[in-house]
Short mmCIF file of C-alpha atoms in Angstrom, two decimals:
data_model
loop_
_atom_site.label_atom_id
_atom_site.label_comp_id
_atom_site.label_asym_id
_atom_site.label_seq_id
_atom_site.Cartn_x
_atom_site.Cartn_y
_atom_site.Cartn_z
CA ASN A 1 -33.25 -18.43 53.69
CA ALA A 2 -34.65 -20.50 50.78
CA GLY A 3 -32.14 -19.67 48.03
CA VAL A 4 -33.24 -21.49 44.87
CA THR A 5 -36.30 -23.69 45.05
CA GLN A 6 -37.28 -26.17 42.35
CA THR A 7 -40.62 -27.91 42.03
CA PRO A 8 -41.38 -30.72 41.61
CA LYS A 9 -38.49 -32.84 42.89
CA PHE A 10 -39.55 -35.97 41.02
CA ARG A 11 -41.84 -36.62 38.09
CA VAL A 12 -42.67 -39.46 35.76
CA LEU A 13 -44.18 -38.54 32.39
CA LYS A 14 -45.49 -40.57 29.51
CA THR A 15 -44.11 -39.87 26.06
CA GLY A 16 -45.96 -36.95 24.52
CA GLN A 17 -47.15 -35.42 27.79
CA SER A 18 -46.28 -31.87 28.73
CA MET A 19 -45.11 -30.37 31.99
CA THR A 20 -43.59 -27.25 33.52
CA LEU A 21 -40.75 -27.12 35.98
CA LEU A 22 -40.73 -24.13 38.28
CA CYS A 23 -37.66 -22.40 39.65
CA ALA A 24 -37.92 -19.63 42.23
CA GLN A 25 -35.10 -17.61 43.80
CA ASP A 26 -35.24 -15.08 46.60
CA MET A 27 -31.75 -13.56 46.28
CA ASN A 28 -32.63 -10.85 43.75
CA HIS A 29 -30.28 -12.45 41.21
CA GLU A 30 -30.41 -11.04 37.72
CA TYR A 31 -29.50 -14.24 35.91
CA MET A 32 -31.18 -17.62 35.94
CA TYR A 33 -30.35 -20.87 34.18
CA TRP A 34 -31.69 -24.30 33.43
CA TYR A 35 -29.25 -27.21 33.10
CA ARG A 36 -29.70 -30.88 32.54
CA GLN A 37 -27.37 -33.49 33.99
CA ASP A 38 -26.80 -36.82 32.30
CA PRO A 39 -24.32 -39.53 33.33
CA GLY A 40 -20.81 -38.89 32.01
CA MET A 41 -21.73 -35.53 30.50
CA GLY A 42 -21.69 -33.09 33.37
CA LEU A 43 -24.20 -30.26 33.28
CA ARG A 44 -25.33 -28.84 29.98
CA LEU A 45 -27.08 -25.51 29.62
CA ILE A 46 -30.61 -25.64 28.18
CA HIS A 47 -31.77 -22.01 28.38
CA TYR A 48 -30.90 -18.99 30.41
CA SER A 49 -32.21 -15.54 31.24
CA VAL A 50 -30.32 -12.35 31.95
CA GLY A 51 -33.32 -10.48 33.24
CA GLU A 52 -37.08 -10.34 33.55
CA GLY A 53 -38.74 -10.82 30.19
CA THR A 54 -35.59 -12.08 28.44
CA THR A 55 -34.51 -15.61 27.58
CA ALA A 56 -31.83 -17.17 25.40
CA LYS A 57 -30.85 -20.60 24.13
CA GLY A 58 -28.03 -22.56 25.64
CA GLU A 59 -26.18 -25.61 24.45
CA VAL A 60 -29.13 -28.07 24.27
CA PRO A 61 -32.37 -26.07 23.83
CA ASP A 62 -34.33 -28.37 21.50
CA GLY A 63 -37.59 -29.67 22.95
CA TYR A 64 -37.71 -27.08 25.73
CA ASN A 65 -39.20 -23.64 26.18
CA VAL A 66 -38.74 -21.14 28.98
CA SER A 67 -40.32 -18.01 30.35
CA ARG A 68 -39.29 -15.39 32.86
CA LEU A 69 -42.26 -13.17 33.52
CA LYS A 70 -41.06 -12.25 36.99
CA LYS A 71 -37.49 -11.68 38.12
CA GLN A 72 -37.68 -14.34 40.80
CA ASN A 73 -39.18 -17.13 38.65
CA PHE A 74 -37.86 -19.09 35.69
CA LEU A 75 -40.08 -21.75 34.13
CA LEU A 76 -38.93 -24.65 31.99
CA GLY A 77 -41.53 -26.29 29.78
CA LEU A 78 -41.59 -29.57 27.92
CA GLU A 79 -44.35 -29.46 25.33
CA SER A 80 -44.15 -33.09 24.20
CA ALA A 81 -41.89 -35.17 26.41
CA ALA A 82 -39.55 -37.75 24.87
CA PRO A 83 -37.54 -40.53 26.54
CA SER A 84 -34.34 -38.62 25.60
CA GLN A 85 -35.45 -35.92 28.05
CA THR A 86 -35.11 -38.30 30.98
CA SER A 87 -32.57 -36.48 33.10
CA VAL A 88 -31.94 -34.52 36.26
CA TYR A 89 -32.73 -30.84 35.79
CA PHE A 90 -31.04 -28.12 37.78
CA CYS A 91 -31.99 -24.51 38.04
CA ALA A 92 -29.38 -21.97 39.08
CA SER A 93 -29.20 -18.24 39.62
CA SER A 94 -26.42 -15.69 39.91
CA TYR A 95 -25.47 -12.04 39.86
CA SER A 96 -24.19 -10.60 36.62
CA SER A 97 -21.16 -12.19 35.07
CA LEU A 98 -19.09 -9.02 35.32
CA ARG A 99 -18.82 -9.75 39.01
CA LEU A 100 -17.97 -13.38 38.24
CA TYR A 101 -20.04 -14.74 41.05
CA GLY A 102 -20.68 -18.44 41.22
CA TYR A 103 -24.08 -19.98 40.88
CA THR A 104 -26.58 -20.97 43.52
CA PHE A 105 -28.24 -24.21 42.53
CA GLY A 106 -31.60 -25.68 43.31
CA SER A 107 -31.81 -29.23 44.60
CA GLY A 108 -32.75 -30.67 41.21
CA THR A 109 -35.73 -32.33 39.56
CA ARG A 110 -35.46 -35.96 38.54
CA LEU A 111 -37.61 -36.48 35.45
CA THR A 112 -38.32 -39.85 33.88
CA VAL A 113 -40.11 -40.10 30.55
CA VAL A 114 -41.51 -43.55 29.77
CA ALA B 1 -16.47 -22.06 22.54
CA GLN B 2 -15.17 -22.66 26.00
CA LYS B 3 -14.43 -26.21 26.97
CA ILE B 4 -13.68 -27.92 30.26
CA THR B 5 -11.88 -31.25 30.44
CA GLN B 6 -11.73 -33.55 33.42
CA THR B 7 -9.70 -36.58 32.42
CA GLN B 8 -10.28 -38.69 35.54
CA PRO B 9 -13.71 -40.36 35.54
CA GLY B 10 -12.96 -41.91 38.92
CA MET B 11 -10.37 -41.52 41.65
CA PHE B 12 -9.63 -43.37 44.88
CA VAL B 13 -7.82 -41.95 47.88
CA GLN B 14 -7.04 -43.28 51.33
CA GLU B 15 -8.60 -41.45 54.24
CA LYS B 16 -6.36 -38.66 55.60
CA GLU B 17 -4.29 -38.49 52.41
CA ALA B 18 -4.30 -35.66 49.88
CA VAL B 19 -5.74 -36.00 46.38
CA THR B 20 -5.59 -33.87 43.23
CA LEU B 21 -8.46 -33.71 40.76
CA ASP B 22 -7.43 -32.50 37.33
CA CYS B 23 -9.12 -29.85 35.23
CA THR B 24 -8.01 -28.15 32.05
CA TYR B 25 -9.90 -25.47 30.21
CA ASP B 26 -9.91 -23.74 26.89
CA THR B 27 -10.75 -20.10 26.38
CA SER B 28 -9.58 -17.19 24.28
CA ASP B 29 -10.80 -14.64 26.82
CA GLN B 30 -8.50 -12.98 29.32
CA SER B 31 -11.14 -12.47 31.98
CA TYR B 32 -12.81 -15.55 33.40
CA GLY B 33 -13.52 -17.42 36.60
CA LEU B 34 -12.92 -21.04 37.50
CA PHE B 35 -15.10 -22.94 39.95
CA TRP B 36 -15.26 -26.32 41.61
CA TYR B 37 -18.49 -27.88 42.78
CA LYS B 38 -19.11 -30.99 44.85
CA GLN B 39 -22.13 -33.21 44.24
CA PRO B 40 -22.69 -35.81 46.96
CA SER B 41 -24.99 -38.77 46.46
CA SER B 42 -27.90 -36.66 47.69
CA GLY B 43 -27.63 -34.72 44.44
CA GLU B 44 -27.24 -31.08 45.43
CA MET B 45 -24.49 -28.94 43.90
CA ILE B 46 -22.21 -27.44 46.54
CA PHE B 47 -19.84 -24.59 45.68
CA LEU B 48 -16.30 -25.28 46.91
CA ILE B 49 -13.82 -22.76 45.58
CA TYR B 50 -13.33 -19.96 43.06
CA GLN B 51 -10.28 -18.67 41.17
CA GLY B 52 -10.30 -15.53 39.05
CA SER B 53 -8.11 -15.35 35.98
CA TYR B 54 -6.32 -12.27 37.31
CA ASP B 55 -5.77 -13.65 40.79
CA GLU B 56 -2.05 -14.03 41.37
CA GLN B 57 -2.35 -16.37 44.30
CA ASN B 58 -3.96 -19.79 44.31
CA ALA B 59 -7.35 -19.87 46.01
CA THR B 60 -7.76 -21.77 49.26
CA GLU B 61 -10.85 -22.65 51.26
CA GLY B 62 -10.17 -24.79 54.30
CA ARG B 63 -8.99 -28.20 53.08
CA TYR B 64 -9.55 -27.20 49.44
CA SER B 65 -7.02 -25.42 47.32
CA LEU B 66 -6.91 -24.69 43.64
CA ASN B 67 -3.63 -25.19 41.80
CA PHE B 68 -4.00 -22.55 39.09
CA GLN B 69 -1.51 -22.65 36.21
CA LYS B 70 -2.71 -20.03 33.78
CA ALA B 71 -0.17 -20.65 31.03
CA ARG B 72 -1.07 -24.34 30.98
CA LYS B 73 -4.78 -23.55 31.36
CA SER B 74 -5.18 -25.91 34.25
CA ALA B 75 -7.11 -25.50 37.49
CA ASN B 76 -6.62 -28.61 39.59
CA LEU B 77 -8.45 -29.08 42.87
CA VAL B 78 -6.39 -30.33 45.79
CA ILE B 79 -8.16 -31.82 48.78
CA SER B 80 -5.94 -32.28 51.80
CA ALA B 81 -6.54 -34.76 54.63
CA SER B 82 -9.35 -36.57 52.83
CA GLN B 83 -12.41 -37.55 54.83
CA LEU B 84 -15.03 -40.20 54.15
CA GLY B 85 -17.54 -37.40 53.58
CA ASP B 86 -15.47 -36.18 50.64
CA SER B 87 -16.70 -39.11 48.56
CA ALA B 88 -18.74 -37.44 45.82
CA MET B 89 -18.72 -36.21 42.22
CA TYR B 90 -16.60 -33.14 41.63
CA PHE B 91 -17.19 -30.74 38.76
CA CYS B 92 -14.86 -28.13 37.37
CA ALA B 93 -16.53 -25.17 35.67
CA MET B 94 -15.61 -21.92 33.96
CA ARG B 95 -17.45 -18.69 33.40
CA GLU B 96 -16.22 -16.03 30.98
CA VAL B 97 -16.99 -12.40 31.70
CA TYR B 98 -18.05 -11.44 28.20
CA ASN B 99 -19.59 -14.69 26.98
CA ASN B 100 -23.27 -14.31 27.72
CA ASN B 101 -22.88 -15.34 31.27
CA ASP B 102 -23.27 -19.09 31.14
CA MET B 103 -21.03 -21.45 33.08
CA ARG B 104 -19.71 -24.53 31.33
CA PHE B 105 -18.97 -27.73 33.24
CA GLY B 106 -16.63 -30.64 32.85
CA ALA B 107 -17.92 -34.22 32.86
CA GLY B 108 -16.92 -34.66 36.49
CA THR B 109 -14.68 -36.92 38.58
CA ARG B 110 -16.10 -39.40 41.06
CA LEU B 111 -13.92 -39.45 44.17
CA THR B 112 -14.09 -42.36 46.57
CA VAL B 113 -12.36 -42.09 49.93
CA LYS B 114 -11.33 -45.43 51.42
CA PRO B 115 -11.26 -45.95 55.19
#
């Protein structure tokens, strides 16, 4: 009963490096999301996907790209990391909004960009 | 755009007492859901309680209840009989049915339960 799994859990990057965060869910959820959490700001939506092969921008998409080639996976990429991207990243998944289900969250990835 | 406001950055409560965490929201939609999540120091996001905009009764889940006042657009979380393990960050969130499916979060309230 894995739910939502995020890898890696921790990462330190140098400015300008690239990396990909992986999110995998085994609940057959249609929708998947990437959020970042910063102190005093709650969770802010980066990108989301309403189905395989589709992605859309959220509230703070700049500097990030995403892909959803398979229904169960949602990848978040940083092409050229900046210190402003130091944050905790959460992936979440859910059923369609018309059923107004809550989200299932992964355990988070703590990223530090130096 | 939907907006969630939590006006209490930090709250203290004595063990075994009740505490109310405030949340107000802004939406022009009639159909939406309100959620509360708990984030302990370990970092995971734990779903606590859900209230639908058309639900006539306030939601309850064990020691958690949601004081839903639709006309005032408030959805306060009430925790009864506080326990030391309730010390955590608490986030209020809203999801609109017809707004591209994303859930928006408030800035959170850090609750500390004193022994």
